Structures are given as structure tokens and as C-alpha cells.
Amino acid sequence: MTHSYADILLPMPLADKYTYSIPRHMQMQCYVGSRVLIQFGKKRIYTGVVFQTHNNKPEHFEVKQILDILDSEPIINQFQLRMWSWSANYYMCPMGDFFKAALPSGLRIESETKILPTLNYEHIHHLSENGRMVYYALENNISLTANDIAKITMPANPVTVIKELLDNNAAIVQEQVKTGYKPKTEKRLRIHSSVTTEIQLNLILDSLKNAVKQQQLLTLFISTLQNNIFDTNGINKHDFLKQHSLTNAAVKGLIEKSVLEEFTGDISRLNINNKFTTIPAHQLNEHQQNAYNSIIEQFKHKDTVLLHGVTSSGKTELYIHLIERTINEGRQVLYLLPEIALTSQIIHRLQKVFGNKIGVYHSKFSDAERVEIYRNLLQNNENTYKIILGVRSSVFLPFSNLGLVIVDEEHENTYKQFDPSPRYNARDMAIVLALMHKGNTLLGSATPSIESYYNAQTGRYGLAELHHRFKNIQLPQIEIADTLRARKKKQMVSHFSPQLIKQIDTALANNEQVILFQNRRGFSPFIECNSCGWIPKCKACDVSLTYHKAINKLVCHYCGFSINNIIHCPQCKQADIETKGFGTEKIEDEISLIFRNARVGRLDLDTAKGKHGHEKIISDFQNHELDILIGTQMVSKGLDFDHVKVVGILNADSMLGYPDFRAFERSYQLMAQVAGRAGRRDKQGTVVIQTYYPEHKIIMQVKHNRFDLMYSQQLNERKQFFYPPYSRLIKIIMKHRHSNTLNSAAILFANNIKEIEGIKVLGPTNPVIMKVQNLYIKHTLVKLSRTQDLTDIKNTIRKKAELLNQNDNYKSVQIIFDVDPM
């Protein structure tokens, strides 16, 4: 049955879908899930997705037509559309945001605004200096985008300059459609289409006796193709000539004689055709086998199972056996990781067993590579990846038969998307995705989140446990270094306690490796004038600037603003500036001075830039080309090194003091995970935790590996104060340029939602950082019972937000909903 109208979903933060008419000649090809080109607004052209088709003509407005259909088959499947719909409702987010997040930008065609000069413009002297500068640039470049003009006019506002040019008829605006994805191509050679039999080829070879080079080339070409001489896919021209040291002249001669033909062929950016020598999965030990059997049994009546296994207990090997079982059943596997840095180690382990059945998907890949992985899964044939290894965005891929989702290090807050929208939790979405496919989810961690462990304890999830390290290696010995006492006795060597220095010295003498954890990048968190106390701050954010020695700049880690390092205080003019605190860069400097012969590396956001930045550092450390690795949270997330004997946690107190109800839980998880990198192979490792509070209960629980005690204490506190897992949370974030406007709007909105029956409202309050990118911020926290109808309450809150924005005084106040904040 054909339909005349389609409801189109746009990649924009819009609450509604928009109805367009389907031209008669397109009605047979307009499928749900296909991309279409539509005009939105007066001129802009976007890629939309057909959400549904029907024959209901809208009554109150004139319907625009679909301009073109981009796909002969749907590019979004029904599982994805259902997931977007569920997620938009649950996370109080426009579905268009999920569309934009899910589809690689190369698959989203849209128009781009171009500014063109008016030819032979005669009144250029009437324009401002910036206006003249931009007009000359337009003449030289024919056209520019608004971003191009912003670079020319900086720091002046480009919109003002563009408006000036348009008002004076010095420029015009034009929309041009652009596509992001371009296939990768190569020059290939094949037998000419006029040559169809081996008899013809033999006659041609005989005729080339006087053209020795051409005869030699054709003989080698036939030999290379062997039994596929007339294969229309041919062979790579460049590789063929290089391999046999042949010249292009001989090829040209055969092409002119219509013996060979050259053509441009699309090639994959993926490793789907690479040959891997695979090996069987290792046999599970007794403890792993028991956990495996328990998981399989529980999957029969539980959709989700939590695997609680101590660090280095062999969880990854168990995952491999579960993956093998799933793909042998003809189903797909999604293996989620919390950090891109982890993929390089895990992919090598999986490829040994599964070869090219596994693909990797994350943001360090180019958009073209992500498009090809997306298309690979859409094909659903023998070349389709059976396993996808990726970070949180992988939940948006077009799986057709998902049998198992593995969420490794399920406790990590990096599974939660903070900014920009949509603010989803990939762990929770993965569970819903598996349910939609009638598959199973395995959550794995040595330090499970309190919510997940509670769900396992109360029977909502299954629970399997691994209490023994692989080969029965003991858990690391943990030493607590009292840095307050050491400083009073003047025993500290810079930021290092005597215990840590001694352990590092011993490890290096025994040719063993060391990891030092400091959860702050840069050289110093801030600099300060000792004479007057002045501290440089970001102009747009309510934070001090972090000093980065490598680039000699002060940088804001919230908006990217930076200035050159300051020598003289601008307030008192004294040259008495001093760095305060320490980050990974400073630790790298100081440890290199103390242990001059040690090879030192650093793993943080500054060093792990680029597609393979993190892989190089991890590979160097794994191959023992580095002795000491200094890092932020990146070093805590499941990395597996053979020769690490010592782990140093340099400032445990910075985690414990964070104003958040999850601070103690996160501190335990982070310290326990970092500690778990030590002594993973042949002998017990040592961990030194530096703290001013050696008797702190969390420090003691990490020391004695008492996850159970941490869990029970935190659970009791959360029950008392009605926090998850006993409640659900919605954080409401409000932003505005003027603090007074924001304060009154936040108070009014909080009072409005307090009228909703059955919820508790905390706030509005000031967050730790009260201004980011020139916007002041207020937080309001809503607590809901887990038994309440969340949909009705969310809809009511959303309507009250819309009413607030309809007030002229508050229409520019941004209201953001963060469901299940982390």
C-alpha cells in the first residue's frame, strides 16, 4: 500500500516530527527508516529520516514536498527507531538529538550557508574596516562560510559584519548542499570487456612478441589472477606495478590496444579482508568455568547478569568464551568499553580468537571509517562484523540480531554522556537494546556500581562472582603513606613519600614497572602571586587557569580559553608568581629528576591526542620501553600489564572531598581499580596510597579489599537520605547570561515543580563551578520513588519548563534535563 505523507525526523533538538508530502513518483520507494532530503524553514536543506508514512493530510498548514529519497533501502532499522523513541522519552530529550548522535555525520547531507560577494560593488568605502577586509576576502575566495568570516574578523562578531555586508548589498547569501562521506578509491586494472575467452588471450600474447615489456606484463597479470582472469574487480594497479617493478608505459600500451582497462574502484577502509591467524580460546580455569556455567544458567531466566570479579581474575577470557558461544548461535555481540584507550589491548586479544569478525567503533576513527562500519552492519551478510568493540556511541549502530551485550567496567561514569545532548547512559541503554533484540546483557566489574550490585542482590539481575585472581596470584599489598606526618618530619621528596620512593627504587632495580596515578592533568592546577594572592582566572568560566608547562600556557579546561604564561603579576607588578598543586605533567618532570635513568611516560588527554596517540603510549609501556607511567583516570580502567610491580596513588584526598553523594563510592572504585594494575602475572604487587587521612574509612576499605563493607555503609546512607538505588534522580540545569535573571527563574521553576505530588525537590543551588562559557548555572535536584509513574511526572515537569520559557522575562533561560545524573 502506498502512502501520500511521511512524518520526518530531523537531526535537530526538536520535540516534534514534521509531515511532508511524498511526490507520486517516490511513493513506492519511500520506506520507514530511509533518509530523505527536505527543506526546513525558508532555505535550509536537511537530511531527515522517515519515521512513519500515512494518508492523513495535515489541516492547518501547507505541506512541503520531500525533495529526494537518498536510500533504495532503509538505513535506520526498526530496532534503532524503537530505541530512539524509548530513549527520548526516558531521558527527556528530543528524538532529533538521538538521530544526530546515532548517525555518522557523513550520512547526514545538509545545506551550508555560503556568503558570496556582489560583483563590481562600487561603495566599498562606505563599509567598516572589518567589512572591507571581509569583502576583499570574498572577492579572492569567491565564497566563504560564517566560520571562515569569524576567523577573519576575530575578535569582532562575524554576524555583525555579515549583516553590514547584506544591508549594504555588498554580499548575498546562498545555500549549497554538501555531503560528508566520500568512498575511498583506487586505480585498478582488469581484462578489457571485449576479451572474453582464454583463446583470445593466447592469441593476444602471441601478437605481443615484438612488445616484450607488454607481453611480460600481461603474462604476470594473468598469473596474478590465476583462476579469476576475467574477474571484473581486477587488481590494484599501484601494488601490481610496484611488486613486479613494471613501468606505467607498458600498461598504457595494453590499454590503448584494448587488452586491459583501467577503472576507479571503491575500497573499504576496514580490515574486513585482512587475514588473521586465529587460535582457540584458552581453557577456563576452575573458578572461571564455575562463573561461566553460572552465567549461562542464569541467562535462562534473567535478561541481565552482573559478573563481580576481582581485578586480574580473568573476566576478559570469560567474555571471550561467551562471545564464541553467541556467534556460534549466529547472533551478534556488542562489547562496550568505558575508555578508547582500552580498545587497543582488548582488540588484540579478541582478534587472536575471532580474526576479522570483530570491528572497532569510537570517536577517534574518521567519520568516513565510522560510515563504513555503519554500512557494514547494515549489509547483514557473510562480511558483516559479528562483534563490535566500542565505547558508548556503539549502542546506536544498526544491529539486526544482537544476542549478547557485554558492558565491561560497568561502574564507570564515562558511560554517561554529559554534554552535549542527548544525556544518556550507554550501560542502561545497552540493557534496553539487548531486551529489544531478545538478547542478554553481562555487566562486568571488580567494583560494581552500588545500583547494579543492589539490583543483583535484590534479584532483578543475576549475580556471578570471581573471588580468585588468575593463577591464584595474591591481591596487591597496600601501604598507606601519611603525607601530613611525612611533611611535618620533612621526609617528603617533592610530592613523594619515603615509602613510595623506596618501592619505586626497588622495582626499577629489579627491572619492574611502576604506575603513578594523579587525577589531574597539566603541570599545576593554578598559579598564584605570593605578594598579593592574585590568581589568573578564565574570563568566561568561574575557574582558575591550569598551567601547562609543555606549551607554556595557562588553559581553561572547561572552554579552552588560553593565555601565555605570566611572569609579572598584573595586579601588584611583582615577579613573584609561583605554581600551586601538581598535575601529571609536573609529576613527570619531578620523577624524571629523582630517577634520572628511568624511562618515563605520561597518559592523559594531552598526550593521547590523535587516532593512535593512546595506543602508542600503552604499547610502549606494555613492551617495557617505559619504566614509569604517569596517568589520570585512563590508567585505572582495565589495562593489563605484565611487569607492573608498584602503583602509587599520589593524592587520594582530592577524590574523597568532592561534594557529591557518590564521592566515597567513586573514590573506592578508582583507588581499587588503579591498585588492581599491580602484580597481575607472576608475583604480588605493592600499592602506596598517599593521604592526609590514613584512618579514613574508604582508605581502610580499599586497603583490606572490603567492597562489601563499602557497599553496605553507602547503601544505609542512601536509604536514609533517599538517594539511588532507593530513588530516581532528575537534575535540572538552568543557564543564563545574567545571574539575577537566572536566580529568579530558578526559584520560580523550583516552586512550580514542588506542586507536583509525590516528588522531592532540592534547590535551586549553586554548582561547584557557577559559570561556564559566560553562562551562570543553577542546579535543582528532583527525587522520585522507583514505584512512581515516571512518564507522567516527566511530562508535567517538561510542560512547566515550556510555560516558564513562554514568560518574556525568562524566554532565553536554558533548561536542561539530566535524567539519572552521574
JSON list of N, CA, C and O in Angstrom, two decimals, residues 256-278:
[
{"chain": "A", "resi": 256, "resn": "GLU", "atom": "N", "xyz": [45.71, 0.98, -24.59]},
{"chain": "A", "resi": 256, "resn": "GLU", "atom": "CA", "xyz": [45.45, 1.52, -25.94]},
{"chain": "A", "resi": 256, "resn": "GLU", "atom": "C", "xyz": [45.07, 0.42, -26.93]},
{"chain": "A", "resi": 256, "resn": "GLU", "atom": "O", "xyz": [44.31, 0.65, -27.86]},
{"chain": "A", "resi": 257, "resn": "LYS", "atom": "N", "xyz": [45.57, -0.80, -26.70]},
{"chain": "A", "resi": 257, "resn": "LYS", "atom": "CA", "xyz": [45.26, -1.94, -27.57]},
{"chain": "A", "resi": 257, "resn": "LYS", "atom": "C", "xyz": [43.99, -2.68, -27.14]},
{"chain": "A", "resi": 257, "resn": "LYS", "atom": "O", "xyz": [43.67, -3.74, -27.68]},
{"chain": "A", "resi": 258, "resn": "SER", "atom": "N", "xyz": [43.28, -2.11, -26.13]},
{"chain": "A", "resi": 258, "resn": "SER", "atom": "CA", "xyz": [42.05, -2.71, -25.60]},
{"chain": "A", "resi": 258, "resn": "SER", "atom": "C", "xyz": [42.26, -4.13, -25.10]},
{"chain": "A", "resi": 258, "resn": "SER", "atom": "O", "xyz": [41.39, -5.01, -25.23]},
{"chain": "A", "resi": 259, "resn": "VAL", "atom": "N", "xyz": [43.43, -4.35, -24.49]},
{"chain": "A", "resi": 259, "resn": "VAL", "atom": "CA", "xyz": [43.71, -5.64, -23.84]},
{"chain": "A", "resi": 259, "resn": "VAL", "atom": "C", "xyz": [43.38, -5.53, -22.34]},
{"chain": "A", "resi": 259, "resn": "VAL", "atom": "O", "xyz": [42.77, -6.41, -21.75]},
{"chain": "A", "resi": 260, "resn": "LEU", "atom": "N", "xyz": [43.83, -4.43, -21.72]},
{"chain": "A", "resi": 260, "resn": "LEU", "atom": "CA", "xyz": [43.50, -4.14, -20.33]},
{"chain": "A", "resi": 260, "resn": "LEU", "atom": "C", "xyz": [42.67, -2.87, -20.28]},
{"chain": "A", "resi": 260, "resn": "LEU", "atom": "O", "xyz": [42.70, -2.06, -21.21]},
{"chain": "A", "resi": 261, "resn": "GLU", "atom": "N", "xyz": [41.94, -2.70, -19.19]},
{"chain": "A", "resi": 261, "resn": "GLU", "atom": "CA", "xyz": [41.27, -1.42, -18.96]},
{"chain": "A", "resi": 261, "resn": "GLU", "atom": "C", "xyz": [41.49, -0.98, -17.52]},
{"chain": "A", "resi": 261, "resn": "GLU", "atom": "O", "xyz": [41.56, -1.80, -16.60]},
{"chain": "A", "resi": 262, "resn": "GLU", "atom": "N", "xyz": [41.65, 0.34, -17.36]},
{"chain": "A", "resi": 262, "resn": "GLU", "atom": "CA", "xyz": [41.86, 0.92, -16.04]},
{"chain": "A", "resi": 262, "resn": "GLU", "atom": "C", "xyz": [40.55, 1.53, -15.57]},
{"chain": "A", "resi": 262, "resn": "GLU", "atom": "O", "xyz": [39.83, 2.15, -16.34]},
{"chain": "A", "resi": 263, "resn": "PHE", "atom": "N", "xyz": [40.22, 1.32, -14.29]},
{"chain": "A", "resi": 263, "resn": "PHE", "atom": "CA", "xyz": [38.98, 1.89, -13.74]},
{"chain": "A", "resi": 263, "resn": "PHE", "atom": "C", "xyz": [39.22, 2.28, -12.27]},
{"chain": "A", "resi": 263, "resn": "PHE", "atom": "O", "xyz": [40.21, 1.86, -11.65]},
{"chain": "A", "resi": 264, "resn": "THR", "atom": "N", "xyz": [38.34, 3.10, -11.76]},
{"chain": "A", "resi": 264, "resn": "THR", "atom": "CA", "xyz": [38.40, 3.52, -10.36]},
{"chain": "A", "resi": 264, "resn": "THR", "atom": "C", "xyz": [37.44, 2.68, -9.55]},
{"chain": "A", "resi": 264, "resn": "THR", "atom": "O", "xyz": [36.24, 2.64, -9.86]},
{"chain": "A", "resi": 265, "resn": "GLY", "atom": "N", "xyz": [37.95, 2.01, -8.53]},
{"chain": "A", "resi": 265, "resn": "GLY", "atom": "CA", "xyz": [37.11, 1.15, -7.70]},
{"chain": "A", "resi": 265, "resn": "GLY", "atom": "C", "xyz": [37.06, 1.63, -6.27]},
{"chain": "A", "resi": 265, "resn": "GLY", "atom": "O", "xyz": [38.04, 2.17, -5.75]},
{"chain": "A", "resi": 266, "resn": "ASP", "atom": "N", "xyz": [35.91, 1.45, -5.64]},
{"chain": "A", "resi": 266, "resn": "ASP", "atom": "CA", "xyz": [35.77, 1.77, -4.22]},
{"chain": "A", "resi": 266, "resn": "ASP", "atom": "C", "xyz": [36.45, 0.68, -3.40]},
{"chain": "A", "resi": 266, "resn": "ASP", "atom": "O", "xyz": [36.35, -0.51, -3.72]},
{"chain": "A", "resi": 267, "resn": "ILE", "atom": "N", "xyz": [37.15, 1.10, -2.34]},
{"chain": "A", "resi": 267, "resn": "ILE", "atom": "CA", "xyz": [37.76, 0.11, -1.44]},
{"chain": "A", "resi": 267, "resn": "ILE", "atom": "C", "xyz": [37.35, 0.43, 0.00]},
{"chain": "A", "resi": 267, "resn": "ILE", "atom": "O", "xyz": [37.08, 1.56, 0.35]},
{"chain": "A", "resi": 268, "resn": "SER", "atom": "N", "xyz": [37.33, -0.61, 0.80]},
{"chain": "A", "resi": 268, "resn": "SER", "atom": "CA", "xyz": [36.94, -0.44, 2.19]},
{"chain": "A", "resi": 268, "resn": "SER", "atom": "C", "xyz": [38.08, 0.13, 3.02]},
{"chain": "A", "resi": 268, "resn": "SER", "atom": "O", "xyz": [39.24, -0.16, 2.77]},
{"chain": "A", "resi": 269, "resn": "ARG", "atom": "N", "xyz": [37.73, 0.96, 3.99]},
{"chain": "A", "resi": 269, "resn": "ARG", "atom": "CA", "xyz": [38.71, 1.46, 4.96]},
{"chain": "A", "resi": 269, "resn": "ARG", "atom": "C", "xyz": [38.86, 0.47, 6.12]},
{"chain": "A", "resi": 269, "resn": "ARG", "atom": "O", "xyz": [39.66, 0.68, 7.03]},
{"chain": "A", "resi": 270, "resn": "LEU", "atom": "N", "xyz": [38.05, -0.58, 6.12]},
{"chain": "A", "resi": 270, "resn": "LEU", "atom": "CA", "xyz": [38.02, -1.52, 7.24]},
{"chain": "A", "resi": 270, "resn": "LEU", "atom": "C", "xyz": [38.97, -2.68, 6.98]},
{"chain": "A", "resi": 270, "resn": "LEU", "atom": "O", "xyz": [39.48, -2.87, 5.88]},
{"chain": "A", "resi": 271, "resn": "ASN", "atom": "N", "xyz": [39.17, -3.49, 8.03]},
{"chain": "A", "resi": 271, "resn": "ASN", "atom": "CA", "xyz": [40.11, -4.61, 7.92]},
{"chain": "A", "resi": 271, "resn": "ASN", "atom": "C", "xyz": [39.38, -5.92, 7.65]},
{"chain": "A", "resi": 271, "resn": "ASN", "atom": "O", "xyz": [39.87, -6.99, 7.96]},
{"chain": "A", "resi": 272, "resn": "ILE", "atom": "N", "xyz": [38.19, -5.83, 7.02]},
{"chain": "A", "resi": 272, "resn": "ILE", "atom": "CA", "xyz": [37.35, -7.00, 6.84]},
{"chain": "A", "resi": 272, "resn": "ILE", "atom": "C", "xyz": [38.02, -8.06, 5.97]},
{"chain": "A", "resi": 272, "resn": "ILE", "atom": "O", "xyz": [37.75, -9.25, 6.09]},
{"chain": "A", "resi": 273, "resn": "ASN", "atom": "N", "xyz": [38.94, -7.64, 5.07]},
{"chain": "A", "resi": 273, "resn": "ASN", "atom": "CA", "xyz": [39.60, -8.59, 4.18]},
{"chain": "A", "resi": 273, "resn": "ASN", "atom": "C", "xyz": [40.98, -9.01, 4.67]},
{"chain": "A", "resi": 273, "resn": "ASN", "atom": "O", "xyz": [41.67, -9.79, 4.02]},
{"chain": "A", "resi": 274, "resn": "ASN", "atom": "N", "xyz": [41.40, -8.46, 5.80]},
{"chain": "A", "resi": 274, "resn": "ASN", "atom": "CA", "xyz": [42.70, -8.85, 6.35]},
{"chain": "A", "resi": 274, "resn": "ASN", "atom": "C", "xyz": [42.67, -10.29, 6.81]},
{"chain": "A", "resi": 274, "resn": "ASN", "atom": "O", "xyz": [41.66, -10.79, 7.29]},
{"chain": "A", "resi": 275, "resn": "LYS", "atom": "N", "xyz": [43.80, -10.97, 6.66]},
{"chain": "A", "resi": 275, "resn": "LYS", "atom": "CA", "xyz": [43.91, -12.36, 7.08]},
{"chain": "A", "resi": 275, "resn": "LYS", "atom": "C", "xyz": [44.54, -12.43, 8.46]},
{"chain": "A", "resi": 275, "resn": "LYS", "atom": "O", "xyz": [45.64, -11.91, 8.67]},
{"chain": "A", "resi": 276, "resn": "PHE", "atom": "N", "xyz": [43.83, -13.04, 9.41]},
{"chain": "A", "resi": 276, "resn": "PHE", "atom": "CA", "xyz": [44.34, -13.21, 10.76]},
{"chain": "A", "resi": 276, "resn": "PHE", "atom": "C", "xyz": [44.54, -14.69, 11.02]},
{"chain": "A", "resi": 276, "resn": "PHE", "atom": "O", "xyz": [43.71, -15.53, 10.65]},
{"chain": "A", "resi": 277, "resn": "THR", "atom": "N", "xyz": [45.66, -15.00, 11.64]},
{"chain": "A", "resi": 277, "resn": "THR", "atom": "CA", "xyz": [45.88, -16.36, 12.10]},
{"chain": "A", "resi": 277, "resn": "THR", "atom": "C", "xyz": [45.25, -16.49, 13.48]},
{"chain": "A", "resi": 277, "resn": "THR", "atom": "O", "xyz": [45.72, -15.89, 14.45]},
{"chain": "A", "resi": 278, "resn": "THR", "atom": "N", "xyz": [44.17, -17.23, 13.56]},
{"chain": "A", "resi": 278, "resn": "THR", "atom": "CA", "xyz": [43.43, -17.30, 14.82]},
{"chain": "A", "resi": 278, "resn": "THR", "atom": "C", "xyz": [43.83, -18.55, 15.61]},
{"chain": "A", "resi": 278, "resn": "THR", "atom": "O", "xyz": [44.31, -19.54, 15.05]}
]
